Amino acid sequence: MNTAEREPLLKIEGLEKSYRKRRVLKGINLNLFPGETIIIMGPSGCGKSTLIRCINRLTEPDAGQVYFEGVEVTGLALPPLSVLRRRIGFVFQQFNLVRRLNVLENVAFALRIEGLPKEEAEAKAVQALSRVGLRERALNYPVELSGGEQQRVGIARALALEPPLMLWDEPTAALDPILVSEVIEIMEELVRSKATTMLVVTHEVGFASRAADRIIFMDQGMIVEEGAPATVFTTPTSEIGEKYKKLLKT
Ligand code: ADP
Ligand code: MG
């Protein structure tokens, strides 16, 4: 892909975040181009969640800029920020479903907030649930679903808004190994169909090597290596890259 003359969908410049003087993000720079899938990997505690949560300011960065579709997110007041957030889907490790709402209502909820009439919101929600293979479970409640199914609802909820960008924070980390593949399959289908641009934090090396246009390795709040999977998993230059390479072989 020739990215040289294209505008990035997401541009991150000099992003910094500290908790009590401990620097968790130490000047992150990153461009994400339309249609790309970037996968972020790195050891627990290196700042991956903080980085992706800073993009739509679920976590407030201390310094640096984030631009989405050319708009500076870091400069926005809350009302326009809320509008912009609806264009960025977020899939959480812990699903974050609303327990007292059924599956359909969980997915339709954000569409209703968008101002869509009930029927239209529900029609779109059913469509999104079909994409993750859960149309039949629309009237179930989250507790009645397996972890994998709950996460698929989480994906449908994000997809329903047809976001140009989706952020994924270890979407399979809370799942039993057997349930991981059903979520991975859906993610790969989204990548294949170029449904959206994706920034994914995951430790799933197999998925990463198949799906990523670019892999980013983070360590201690910095990007330590970046490149195509074929490169970084075969001839890594960083210590972290070396560790993931070994993981891919096992
Ligand atoms: P990762 O997602 O890579 O595991 P995180 O971004 O969650 O890492 O965390 C990076 C570091 O920041 C960790 O040391 C974590 O303990 C710390 N941290 C994250 N969130 C907070 C918070 N709200 N308050 C204090 N420290 C935090
Ligand atoms: Mg994390």
CSV table of C-alpha atoms and ligand atoms in Angstrom, one decimal:
chain,number,residue,atom,x,y,z
A,1,MET,CA,0.0,0.0,0.0
A,2,ASN,CA,1.3,3.4,-0.9
A,3,THR,CA,0.7,5.5,2.1
A,4,ALA,CA,3.1,8.3,1.2
A,5,GLU,CA,0.5,10.6,-0.4
A,6,ARG,CA,-2.5,9.7,1.8
A,7,GLU,CA,-3.8,11.5,4.8
A,8,PRO,CA,-3.7,9.4,7.9
A,9,LEU,CA,-7.0,8.6,9.5
A,10,LEU,CA,-5.4,8.8,12.9
A,11,LYS,CA,-2.3,10.7,13.7
A,12,ILE,CA,-0.6,10.6,17.1
A,13,GLU,CA,2.2,13.0,17.9
A,14,GLY,CA,4.4,13.1,21.0
A,15,LEU,CA,1.8,11.5,23.3
A,16,GLU,CA,2.8,11.6,27.0
A,17,LYS,CA,1.1,10.2,30.1
A,18,SER,CA,2.3,9.9,33.6
A,19,TYR,CA,0.7,8.5,36.8
A,20,ARG,CA,2.2,10.2,39.9
A,21,LYS,CA,5.4,11.1,38.1
A,22,ARG,CA,5.8,7.7,36.6
A,23,ARG,CA,5.9,8.1,32.8
A,24,VAL,CA,3.7,5.5,31.3
A,25,LEU,CA,3.7,6.9,27.7
A,26,LYS,CA,7.0,8.5,26.7
A,27,GLY,CA,6.3,10.4,23.5
A,28,ILE,CA,4.3,8.1,21.2
A,29,ASN,CA,4.2,8.9,17.5
A,30,LEU,CA,1.9,6.8,15.2
A,31,ASN,CA,0.1,7.2,11.9
A,32,LEU,CA,-2.8,4.9,11.0
A,33,PHE,CA,-4.0,5.1,7.4
A,34,PRO,CA,-7.5,4.3,6.1
A,35,GLY,CA,-8.1,0.6,5.8
A,36,GLU,CA,-5.0,-0.4,7.7
A,37,THR,CA,-4.9,-2.9,10.6
A,38,ILE,CA,-2.2,-2.2,13.1
A,39,ILE,CA,-1.5,-4.6,16.0
A,40,ILE,CA,0.1,-3.4,19.1
A,41,MET,CA,2.0,-5.9,21.2
A,42,GLY,CA,4.1,-5.6,24.3
A,43,PRO,CA,4.4,-6.9,27.9
A,44,SER,CA,1.8,-6.2,30.5
A,45,GLY,CA,2.1,-2.8,32.0
A,46,CYS,CA,4.0,-1.2,29.0
A,47,GLY,CA,1.3,1.3,28.3
A,48,LYS,CA,-0.8,-0.3,25.6
A,49,SER,CA,-4.2,0.3,27.2
A,50,THR,CA,-3.2,3.8,28.2
A,51,LEU,CA,-2.2,4.5,24.6
A,52,ILE,CA,-5.4,3.4,23.0
A,53,ARG,CA,-7.6,4.9,25.7
A,54,CYS,CA,-5.8,8.3,25.1
A,55,ILE,CA,-7.0,8.2,21.5
A,56,ASN,CA,-10.6,9.0,22.3
A,57,ARG,CA,-9.6,10.5,25.7
A,58,LEU,CA,-11.2,7.8,27.9
A,59,THR,CA,-7.8,8.5,29.5
A,60,GLU,CA,-6.6,12.1,29.3
A,61,PRO,CA,-3.1,12.5,28.0
A,62,ASP,CA,-0.7,15.0,29.6
A,63,ALA,CA,0.9,16.2,26.4
A,64,GLY,CA,1.0,15.6,22.7
A,65,GLN,CA,-1.7,15.6,20.0
A,66,VAL,CA,-4.2,13.1,18.6
A,67,TYR,CA,-5.8,13.9,15.2
A,68,PHE,CA,-8.7,11.9,13.9
A,69,GLU,CA,-10.0,12.6,10.4
A,70,GLY,CA,-7.9,15.8,10.5
A,71,VAL,CA,-9.6,17.0,13.7
A,72,GLU,CA,-7.5,17.5,16.8
A,73,VAL,CA,-9.1,15.3,19.4
A,74,THR,CA,-6.9,16.6,22.2
A,75,GLY,CA,-8.2,20.1,21.7
A,76,LEU,CA,-11.9,19.3,21.8
A,77,ALA,CA,-14.4,20.3,24.4
A,78,LEU,CA,-16.7,17.6,25.8
A,79,PRO,CA,-19.7,18.0,23.5
A,80,PRO,CA,-17.8,17.7,20.2
A,81,LEU,CA,-15.7,15.0,21.8
A,82,SER,CA,-18.8,12.9,22.5
A,83,VAL,CA,-19.9,13.3,18.9
A,84,LEU,CA,-16.4,12.2,17.7
A,85,ARG,CA,-16.3,9.2,20.0
A,86,ARG,CA,-19.3,7.7,18.2
A,87,ARG,CA,-17.1,7.5,15.1
A,88,ILE,CA,-14.5,5.4,17.0
A,89,GLY,CA,-15.6,1.9,18.0
A,90,PHE,CA,-14.1,0.5,21.2
A,91,VAL,CA,-14.0,-3.1,22.1
A,92,PHE,CA,-12.9,-3.8,25.7
A,93,GLN,CA,-11.2,-6.7,27.4
A,94,GLN,CA,-14.0,-7.0,29.9
A,95,PHE,CA,-16.9,-6.6,27.3
A,96,ASN,CA,-18.6,-3.9,29.4
A,97,LEU,CA,-22.1,-4.9,28.5
A,98,VAL,CA,-25.1,-3.5,30.4
A,99,ARG,CA,-26.4,-6.4,32.5
A,100,ARG,CA,-29.9,-5.3,32.8
A,101,LEU,CA,-30.3,-4.8,29.0
A,102,ASN,CA,-30.8,-7.7,26.6
A,103,VAL,CA,-28.4,-8.3,23.7
A,104,LEU,CA,-30.5,-6.4,21.2
A,105,GLU,CA,-30.9,-3.4,23.6
A,106,ASN,CA,-27.1,-3.5,24.4
A,107,VAL,CA,-26.4,-3.1,20.7
A,108,ALA,CA,-29.2,-0.6,19.9
A,109,PHE,CA,-28.4,1.6,22.9
A,110,ALA,CA,-25.8,3.7,21.2
A,111,LEU,CA,-27.9,4.1,18.1
A,112,ARG,CA,-30.8,5.3,20.2
A,113,ILE,CA,-28.5,7.9,21.7
A,114,GLU,CA,-27.6,8.9,18.2
A,115,GLY,CA,-31.2,9.8,17.8
A,116,LEU,CA,-32.3,6.9,15.7
A,117,PRO,CA,-36.0,5.9,16.1
A,118,LYS,CA,-36.5,2.6,18.0
A,119,GLU,CA,-37.4,0.5,14.9
A,120,GLU,CA,-34.4,1.8,12.9
A,121,ALA,CA,-32.0,1.3,15.8
A,122,GLU,CA,-33.2,-2.2,16.3
A,123,ALA,CA,-33.0,-3.1,12.6
A,124,LYS,CA,-29.4,-1.9,12.6
A,125,ALA,CA,-28.7,-3.8,15.8
A,126,VAL,CA,-30.1,-7.0,14.3
A,127,GLN,CA,-27.8,-6.4,11.2
A,128,ALA,CA,-24.8,-6.0,13.4
A,129,LEU,CA,-25.7,-9.1,15.5
A,130,SER,CA,-26.0,-11.1,12.3
A,131,ARG,CA,-22.4,-10.1,11.4
A,132,VAL,CA,-21.2,-11.7,14.6
A,133,GLY,CA,-23.5,-14.7,14.3
A,134,LEU,CA,-25.7,-13.8,17.2
A,135,ARG,CA,-29.0,-12.9,15.6
A,136,GLU,CA,-30.7,-15.8,17.4
A,137,ARG,CA,-29.5,-14.5,20.8
A,138,ALA,CA,-31.0,-11.0,20.5
A,139,LEU,CA,-33.4,-11.5,23.4
A,140,ASN,CA,-31.0,-13.1,25.8
A,141,TYR,CA,-29.3,-11.3,28.6
A,142,PRO,CA,-25.5,-11.0,29.0
A,143,VAL,CA,-25.4,-13.5,31.9
A,144,GLU,CA,-27.0,-16.1,29.6
A,145,LEU,CA,-24.2,-16.0,27.2
A,146,SER,CA,-20.7,-17.5,27.1
A,147,GLY,CA,-17.7,-15.1,27.3
A,148,GLY,CA,-17.1,-15.5,23.6
A,149,GLU,CA,-20.7,-14.6,22.9
A,150,GLN,CA,-20.6,-11.6,25.2
A,151,GLN,CA,-17.5,-10.3,23.4
A,152,ARG,CA,-19.2,-10.8,20.1
A,153,VAL,CA,-22.1,-8.6,21.4
A,154,GLY,CA,-19.4,-6.1,22.4
A,155,ILE,CA,-18.1,-6.2,18.8
A,156,ALA,CA,-21.6,-5.9,17.3
A,157,ARG,CA,-22.2,-2.9,19.6
A,158,ALA,CA,-19.2,-1.2,18.2
A,159,LEU,CA,-19.9,-2.2,14.6
A,160,ALA,CA,-23.5,-1.0,14.7
A,161,LEU,CA,-22.3,2.6,14.5
A,162,GLU,CA,-20.3,1.8,11.4
A,163,PRO,CA,-17.2,3.5,12.8
A,164,PRO,CA,-14.3,4.4,10.4
A,165,LEU,CA,-12.0,3.4,13.2
A,166,MET,CA,-12.2,0.6,15.7
A,167,LEU,CA,-9.9,0.3,18.8
A,168,TRP,CA,-9.6,-3.1,20.4
A,169,ASP,CA,-8.0,-3.6,23.9
A,170,GLU,CA,-7.1,-7.2,24.3
A,171,PRO,CA,-10.5,-8.4,23.2
A,172,THR,CA,-9.7,-12.1,23.8
A,173,ALA,CA,-7.7,-11.8,27.0
A,174,ALA,CA,-10.6,-12.5,29.3
A,175,LEU,CA,-11.8,-15.6,27.3
A,176,ASP,CA,-11.1,-19.3,27.8
A,177,PRO,CA,-8.7,-20.5,25.1
A,178,ILE,CA,-11.5,-22.5,23.4
A,179,LEU,CA,-13.6,-19.3,23.0
A,180,VAL,CA,-10.8,-17.2,21.7
A,181,SER,CA,-11.0,-18.5,18.2
A,182,GLU,CA,-14.6,-17.5,17.7
A,183,VAL,CA,-13.7,-13.9,18.4
A,184,ILE,CA,-10.5,-14.0,16.3
A,185,GLU,CA,-12.5,-15.4,13.4
A,186,ILE,CA,-14.8,-12.4,13.5
A,187,MET,CA,-11.9,-10.0,13.7
A,188,GLU,CA,-10.2,-11.6,10.7
A,189,GLU,CA,-13.4,-11.3,8.7
A,190,LEU,CA,-13.5,-7.6,9.5
A,191,VAL,CA,-10.0,-7.2,8.4
A,192,ARG,CA,-10.6,-9.2,5.2
A,193,SER,CA,-13.7,-7.2,4.3
A,194,LYS,CA,-11.9,-3.9,5.0
A,195,ALA,CA,-15.0,-3.0,7.1
A,196,THR,CA,-13.1,-0.5,9.1
A,197,THR,CA,-9.6,0.7,10.1
A,198,MET,CA,-8.4,-1.2,13.1
A,199,LEU,CA,-5.9,-0.6,16.0
A,200,VAL,CA,-5.7,-3.8,18.0
A,201,VAL,CA,-3.9,-4.6,21.2
A,202,THR,CA,-3.5,-8.3,21.5
A,203,HIS,CA,-1.0,-11.1,22.4
A,204,GLU,CA,-2.4,-13.4,19.8
A,205,VAL,CA,0.7,-13.9,17.6
A,206,GLY,CA,-1.0,-16.1,15.0
A,207,PHE,CA,-3.8,-13.7,14.5
A,208,ALA,CA,-1.3,-10.8,14.4
A,209,SER,CA,0.9,-12.4,11.8
A,210,ARG,CA,-2.1,-13.2,9.5
A,211,ALA,CA,-4.1,-10.0,10.0
A,212,ALA,CA,-1.7,-7.1,10.6
A,213,ASP,CA,-0.5,-4.7,8.0
A,214,ARG,CA,1.9,-3.4,10.6
A,215,ILE,CA,3.0,-4.7,14.0
A,216,ILE,CA,4.1,-2.3,16.7
A,217,PHE,CA,6.1,-3.5,19.7
A,218,MET,CA,5.9,-1.4,22.8
A,219,ASP,CA,8.1,-1.6,25.9
A,220,GLN,CA,8.1,0.7,28.9
A,221,GLY,CA,6.0,3.4,27.3
A,222,MET,CA,7.8,3.6,24.0
A,223,ILE,CA,7.4,2.1,20.5
A,224,VAL,CA,10.6,0.0,20.2
A,225,GLU,CA,9.9,-1.7,16.9
A,226,GLU,CA,7.5,-1.3,14.0
A,227,GLY,CA,7.1,-3.2,10.7
A,228,ALA,CA,5.3,-5.8,8.6
A,229,PRO,CA,4.6,-9.1,10.4
A,230,ALA,CA,6.8,-11.0,7.9
A,231,THR,CA,9.7,-8.8,9.0
A,232,VAL,CA,9.3,-8.3,12.7
A,233,PHE,CA,8.4,-11.9,13.5
A,234,THR,CA,11.4,-13.3,11.5
A,235,THR,CA,14.1,-10.7,12.0
A,236,PRO,CA,13.1,-8.6,15.0
A,237,THR,CA,15.5,-5.9,16.1
A,238,SER,CA,14.0,-5.4,19.6
A,239,GLU,CA,14.1,-7.7,22.7
A,240,ILE,CA,10.3,-7.7,22.8
A,241,GLY,CA,10.2,-8.7,19.1
A,242,GLU,CA,12.5,-11.6,19.8
A,243,LYS,CA,10.2,-12.8,22.6
A,244,TYR,CA,7.1,-12.7,20.3
A,245,LYS,CA,9.1,-14.5,17.5
A,246,LYS,CA,9.8,-17.4,19.9
A,247,LEU,CA,6.1,-17.4,20.9
A,248,LEU,CA,5.1,-17.8,17.2
A,249,LYS,CA,7.3,-20.9,16.9
A,250,THR,CA,5.7,-22.8,19.8
B,1,ADP,P1,-0.8,-2.4,29.5
B,1,ADP,O1,-2.2,-2.2,28.9
B,1,ADP,O2,0.3,-2.4,28.5
B,1,ADP,O3,-0.8,-3.6,30.3
B,1,ADP,P2,-1.5,0.0,31.0
B,1,ADP,O4,-1.6,1.0,29.9
B,1,ADP,O5,-2.7,-0.6,31.5
B,1,ADP,O6,-0.5,-1.2,30.4
B,1,ADP,O7,-0.6,0.5,32.2
B,1,ADP,C1,0.6,1.1,32.1
B,1,ADP,C2,1.1,1.4,33.5
B,1,ADP,O8,0.3,2.5,34.0
B,1,ADP,C3,1.0,0.3,34.5
B,1,ADP,O9,2.2,0.3,35.3
B,1,ADP,C4,-0.2,0.6,35.2
B,1,ADP,O10,-0.1,0.1,36.5
B,1,ADP,C5,-0.2,2.1,35.2
B,1,ADP,N1,-1.6,2.6,35.3
B,1,ADP,C6,-2.6,2.4,34.3
B,1,ADP,N2,-3.7,3.0,34.7
B,1,ADP,C7,-3.5,3.7,35.8
B,1,ADP,C8,-4.2,4.5,36.7
B,1,ADP,N3,-5.5,4.8,36.4
B,1,ADP,N4,-3.7,5.0,37.8
B,1,ADP,C9,-2.4,4.7,38.1
B,1,ADP,N5,-1.6,3.9,37.4
B,1,ADP,C10,-2.1,3.4,36.2
B,2,MG,MG,-3.9,-3.3,28.9
